[in-house]
Coordinates of C-alpha atoms (C1' of nucleotides) in Angstrom, one line a residue:
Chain W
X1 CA 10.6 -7.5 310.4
X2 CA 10.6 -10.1 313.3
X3 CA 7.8 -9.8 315.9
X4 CA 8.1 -11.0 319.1
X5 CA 5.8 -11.7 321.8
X6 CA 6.8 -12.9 325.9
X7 CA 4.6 -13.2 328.9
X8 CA 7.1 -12.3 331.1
X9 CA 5.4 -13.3 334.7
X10 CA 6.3 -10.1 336.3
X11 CA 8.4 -7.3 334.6
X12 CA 10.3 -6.5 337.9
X13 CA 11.3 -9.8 339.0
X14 CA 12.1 -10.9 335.2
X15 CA 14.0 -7.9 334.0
X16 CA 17.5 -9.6 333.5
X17 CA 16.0 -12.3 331.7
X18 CA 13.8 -9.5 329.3
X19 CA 17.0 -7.5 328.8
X20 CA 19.1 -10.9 328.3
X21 CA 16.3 -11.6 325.5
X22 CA 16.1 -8.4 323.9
X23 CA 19.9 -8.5 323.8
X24 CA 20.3 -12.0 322.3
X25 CA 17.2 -12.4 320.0
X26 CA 16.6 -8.5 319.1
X27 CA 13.6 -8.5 317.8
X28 CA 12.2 -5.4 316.2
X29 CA 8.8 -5.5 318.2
X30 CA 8.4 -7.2 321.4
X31 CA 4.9 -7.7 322.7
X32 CA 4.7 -8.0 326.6
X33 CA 2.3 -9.2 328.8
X34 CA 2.1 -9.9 332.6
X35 CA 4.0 -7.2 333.7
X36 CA 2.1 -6.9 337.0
X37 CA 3.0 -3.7 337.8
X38 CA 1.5 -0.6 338.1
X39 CA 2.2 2.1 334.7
X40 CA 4.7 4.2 337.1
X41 CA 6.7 0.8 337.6
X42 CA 7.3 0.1 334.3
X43 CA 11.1 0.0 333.9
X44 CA 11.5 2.5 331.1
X45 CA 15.2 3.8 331.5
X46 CA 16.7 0.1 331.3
X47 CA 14.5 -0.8 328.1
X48 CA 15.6 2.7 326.2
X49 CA 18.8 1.6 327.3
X50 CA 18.2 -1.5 325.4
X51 CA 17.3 0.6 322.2
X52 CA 13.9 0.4 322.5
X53 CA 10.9 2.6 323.0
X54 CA 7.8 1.3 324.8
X55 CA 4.3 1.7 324.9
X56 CA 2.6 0.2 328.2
X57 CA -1.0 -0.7 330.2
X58 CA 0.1 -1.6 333.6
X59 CA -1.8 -2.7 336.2
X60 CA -0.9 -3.3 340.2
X61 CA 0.3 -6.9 340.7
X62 CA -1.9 -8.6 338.0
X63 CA -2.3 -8.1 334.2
X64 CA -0.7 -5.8 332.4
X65 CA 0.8 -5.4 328.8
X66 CA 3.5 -3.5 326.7
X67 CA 4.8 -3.2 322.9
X68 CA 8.2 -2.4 322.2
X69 CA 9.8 -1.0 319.1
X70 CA 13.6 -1.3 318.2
X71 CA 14.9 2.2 317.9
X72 CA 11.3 4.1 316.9
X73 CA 8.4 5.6 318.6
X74 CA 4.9 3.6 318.4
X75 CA 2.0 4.7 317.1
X76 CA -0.9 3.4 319.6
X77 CA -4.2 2.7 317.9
X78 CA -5.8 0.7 321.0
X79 CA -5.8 0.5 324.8
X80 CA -7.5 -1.9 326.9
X81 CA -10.1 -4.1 324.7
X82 CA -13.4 -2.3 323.8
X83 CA -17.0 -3.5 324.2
X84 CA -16.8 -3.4 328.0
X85 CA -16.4 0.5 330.4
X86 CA -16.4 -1.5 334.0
X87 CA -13.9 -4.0 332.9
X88 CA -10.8 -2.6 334.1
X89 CA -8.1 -5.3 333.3
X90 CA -5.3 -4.5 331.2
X91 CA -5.3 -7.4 328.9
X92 CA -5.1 -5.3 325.3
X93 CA -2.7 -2.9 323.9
X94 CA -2.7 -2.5 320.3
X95 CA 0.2 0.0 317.4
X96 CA 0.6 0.0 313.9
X97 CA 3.9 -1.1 312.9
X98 CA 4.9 -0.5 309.0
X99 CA 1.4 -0.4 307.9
X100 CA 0.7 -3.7 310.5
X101 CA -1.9 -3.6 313.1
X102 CA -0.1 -5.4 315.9
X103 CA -2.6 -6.3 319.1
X104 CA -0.9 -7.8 322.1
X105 CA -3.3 -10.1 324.2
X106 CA -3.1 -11.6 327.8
X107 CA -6.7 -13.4 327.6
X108 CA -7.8 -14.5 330.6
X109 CA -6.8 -17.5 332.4
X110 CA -9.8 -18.5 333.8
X111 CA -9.4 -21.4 336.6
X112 CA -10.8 -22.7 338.3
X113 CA -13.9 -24.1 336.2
X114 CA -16.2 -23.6 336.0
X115 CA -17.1 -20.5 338.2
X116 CA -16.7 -16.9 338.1
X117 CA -13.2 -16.7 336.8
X118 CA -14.0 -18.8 333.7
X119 CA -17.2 -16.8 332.5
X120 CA -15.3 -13.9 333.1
X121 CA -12.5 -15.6 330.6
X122 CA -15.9 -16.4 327.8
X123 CA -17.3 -13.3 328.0
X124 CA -13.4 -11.5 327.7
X125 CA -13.1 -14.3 324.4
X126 CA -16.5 -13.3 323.4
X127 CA -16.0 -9.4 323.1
X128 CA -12.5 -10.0 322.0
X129 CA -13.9 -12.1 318.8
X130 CA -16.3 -8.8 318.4
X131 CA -13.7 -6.9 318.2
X132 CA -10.9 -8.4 315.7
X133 CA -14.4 -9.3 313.7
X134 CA -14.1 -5.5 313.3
X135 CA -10.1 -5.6 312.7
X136 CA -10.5 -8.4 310.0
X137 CA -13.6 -6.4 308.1
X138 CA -11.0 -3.2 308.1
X139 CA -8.8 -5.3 305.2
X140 CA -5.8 -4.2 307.3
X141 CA -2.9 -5.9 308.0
X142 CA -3.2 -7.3 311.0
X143 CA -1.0 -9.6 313.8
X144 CA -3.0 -10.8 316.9
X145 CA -0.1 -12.2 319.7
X146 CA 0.0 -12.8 322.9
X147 CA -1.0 -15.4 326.1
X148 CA -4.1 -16.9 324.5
X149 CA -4.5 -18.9 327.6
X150 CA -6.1 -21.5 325.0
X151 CA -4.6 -24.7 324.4
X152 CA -6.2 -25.1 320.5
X153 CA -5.8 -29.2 319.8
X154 CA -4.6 -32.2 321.8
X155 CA -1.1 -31.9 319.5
X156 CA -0.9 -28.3 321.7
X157 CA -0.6 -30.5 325.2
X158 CA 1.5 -32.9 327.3
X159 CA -0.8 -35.3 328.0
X160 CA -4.0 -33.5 326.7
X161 CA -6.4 -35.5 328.5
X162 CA -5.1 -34.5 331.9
X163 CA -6.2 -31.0 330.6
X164 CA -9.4 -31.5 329.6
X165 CA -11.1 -29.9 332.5
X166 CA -8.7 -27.1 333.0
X167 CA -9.7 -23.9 332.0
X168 CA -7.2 -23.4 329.2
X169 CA -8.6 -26.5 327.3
X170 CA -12.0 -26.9 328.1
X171 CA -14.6 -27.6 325.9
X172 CA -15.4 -24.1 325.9
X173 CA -12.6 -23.0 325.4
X174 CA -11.6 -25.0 322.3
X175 CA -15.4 -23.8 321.0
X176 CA -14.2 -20.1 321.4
X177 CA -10.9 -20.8 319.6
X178 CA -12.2 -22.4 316.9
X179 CA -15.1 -18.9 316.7
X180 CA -12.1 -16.9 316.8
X181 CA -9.9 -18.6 314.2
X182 CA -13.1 -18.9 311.8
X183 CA -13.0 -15.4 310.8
X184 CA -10.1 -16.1 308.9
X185 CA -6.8 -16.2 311.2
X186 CA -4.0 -18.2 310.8
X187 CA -1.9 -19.5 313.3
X188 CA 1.3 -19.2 312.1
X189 CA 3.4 -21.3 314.4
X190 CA 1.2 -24.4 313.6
X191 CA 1.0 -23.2 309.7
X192 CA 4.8 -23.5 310.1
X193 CA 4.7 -26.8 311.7
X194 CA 1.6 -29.0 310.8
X195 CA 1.9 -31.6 313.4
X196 CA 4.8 -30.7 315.0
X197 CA 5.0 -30.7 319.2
X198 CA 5.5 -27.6 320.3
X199 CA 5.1 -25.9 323.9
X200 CA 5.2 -22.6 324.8
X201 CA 4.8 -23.0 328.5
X202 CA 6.2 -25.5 331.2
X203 CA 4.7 -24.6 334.4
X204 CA 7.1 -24.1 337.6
X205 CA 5.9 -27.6 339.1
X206 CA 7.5 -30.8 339.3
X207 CA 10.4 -29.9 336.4
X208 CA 7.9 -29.5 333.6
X209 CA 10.6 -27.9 331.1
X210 CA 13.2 -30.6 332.2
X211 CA 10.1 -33.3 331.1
X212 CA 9.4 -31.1 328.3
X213 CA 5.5 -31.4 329.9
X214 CA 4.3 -28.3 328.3
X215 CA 1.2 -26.6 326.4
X216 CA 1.3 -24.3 323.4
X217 CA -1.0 -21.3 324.7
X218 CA 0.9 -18.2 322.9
X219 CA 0.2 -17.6 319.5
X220 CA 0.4 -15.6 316.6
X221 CA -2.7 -15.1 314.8
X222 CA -2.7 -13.4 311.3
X223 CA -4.8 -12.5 308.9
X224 CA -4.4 -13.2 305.1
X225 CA -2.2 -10.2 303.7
X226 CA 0.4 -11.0 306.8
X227 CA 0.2 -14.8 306.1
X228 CA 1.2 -13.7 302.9
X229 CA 4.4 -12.1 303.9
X230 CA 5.2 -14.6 307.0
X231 CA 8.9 -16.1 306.2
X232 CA 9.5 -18.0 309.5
X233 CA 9.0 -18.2 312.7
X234 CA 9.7 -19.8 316.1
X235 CA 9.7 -20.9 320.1
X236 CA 12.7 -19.4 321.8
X237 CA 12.9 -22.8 324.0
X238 CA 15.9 -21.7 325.6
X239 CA 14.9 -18.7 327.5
X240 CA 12.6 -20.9 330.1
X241 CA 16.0 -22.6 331.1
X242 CA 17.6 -19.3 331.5
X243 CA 18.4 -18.0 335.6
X244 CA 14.6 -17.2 337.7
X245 CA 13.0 -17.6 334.1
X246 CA 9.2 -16.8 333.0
X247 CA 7.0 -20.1 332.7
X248 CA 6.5 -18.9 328.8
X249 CA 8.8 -18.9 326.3
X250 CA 9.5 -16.0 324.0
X251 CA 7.5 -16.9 320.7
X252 CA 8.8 -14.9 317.0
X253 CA 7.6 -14.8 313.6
X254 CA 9.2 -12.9 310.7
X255 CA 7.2 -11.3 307.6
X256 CA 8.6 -9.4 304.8
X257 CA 8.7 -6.0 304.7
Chain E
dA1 C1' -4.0 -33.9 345.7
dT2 C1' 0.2 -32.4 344.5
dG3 C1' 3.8 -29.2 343.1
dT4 C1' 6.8 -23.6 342.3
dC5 C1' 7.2 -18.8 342.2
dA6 C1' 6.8 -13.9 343.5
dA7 C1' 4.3 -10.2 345.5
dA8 C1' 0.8 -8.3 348.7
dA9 C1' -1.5 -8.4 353.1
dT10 C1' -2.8 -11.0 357.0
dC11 C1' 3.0 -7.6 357.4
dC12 C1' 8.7 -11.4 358.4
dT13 C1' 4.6 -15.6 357.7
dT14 C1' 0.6 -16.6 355.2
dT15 C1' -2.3 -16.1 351.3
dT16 C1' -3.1 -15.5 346.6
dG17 C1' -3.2 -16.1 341.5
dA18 C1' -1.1 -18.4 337.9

DNA sequence: ATGTCAAAATCCTTTTGA
């Protein structure tokens, strides 16, 4: 089974490149986030025309997530991220997959920092790591992707220092990571590649894909029964040269059935 | 400090978030 996940900056604006993906890469589940649109914008007819179903928790103009399934219905388990009534941001969707918990994350982004955007993004990490706490003590199979927003180690940056009061790699931030990971997630990308360079995002400025100036922020996080099964996995690099791309890149793992 | 992109509001330019 190959698992995908995409932060597709804007479903609307980036649907050729999404269908052009699904198309080319076909993966059998496709985790979506930014689709900043509201639910009733979510393009359903031109993704079932793709030959997938969908399951989706839009939001107008920010946020917003989706899981799609090659050729099957989903089975939600999750929508929007516990722990919190008056936080109304769609930054969680969760289905089970072949036995597989499968959560797809946008965590927040948090800048500028400090102020109220960051604590915002701590307090979303803090009650996420609550959460999965409760995921990992189930003994399920679980796969945690998405837009982490967290760049984990100096290896995960372009010139890490220049990052090192950005929201995405502050001290902080790195702290929460490491909280998170210490309940017993892997990151399978790295797992793969032990000190490899590899960047998930090139932001729209100054030709960072051209100058390959990116950060690895999208991961895949699994816990020990998935790690288990994971065969390969990888950065579809291309997509982010593709025609009015995403900043992200397309990120894939596959585990054995 | 800068840079790009897309969408919404301030409404055909400017502001905003990323």
């Amino acid at each position: 089974m190959k698992i995908a996940t995409f932060n597709v900056n804007g479903i609307s604006s980036r649907l050729p490149v999404l269908l052009r993906w699904l198309e080319e890469k076909s993966p059998d589940v496709a985790c979506l986030q930014e689709l900043k649109a509201p639910d009733e914008k979510f393009p359903l007819q031109a993704i079932e025309d793709a030959g997938y179903k969908a399951i989706w928790h839009g939001q107008k103009s920010w946020n917003g997530v989706a899981i799609l399934l090659k050729n099957d219905q989903l089975a939600e388990t999750q929508r929007g991220l516990p722990g919190d009534d008056e936080d109304l941001q769609s930054r969680y969707i969760e289905a089970e997959v072949n036995g597989i918990l499968i959560g797809c994350i946008y965590l927040p982004n948090g800048n500028p920092a400090p102020g109220p955007k960051f604590d915002y993004k701590l307090k979303w990490v803090e009650r996420f790591t609550d959460y999965t706490q409760k995921l990992m003590n189930s003994g399920k199979p679980v796969i945690l992707c998405g837009d982490f927003n967290m760049i984990p180690t100096e290896l995960d940056a372009y010139k890490a220092e220049r990052w090192v009061n950005d929201a995405l790699f502050r001290p902080e931030t790195r702290a929460a990571y490491q909280v998170l990971i210490q309940q017993g997630w892997t990151d399978a990308i790295r797992k793969l590649n032990p000190g490899k360079i590899i960047y998930t995002y090139f932001d729209f400025f100054r030709n960072a894909y051209q100058r390959n100036a990116g950060i690895r922020i999208d991961h895949f996080l699994l816990s020990a029964s998935v790690e288990q099964r994971l065969v390969t996995g990888g950065v579809d690099h291309d997509v982010r040269g593709w025609e009015r791309p995403s900043d992200h890149c397309p990120v894939w793992i596959e585990v054995k059935d």
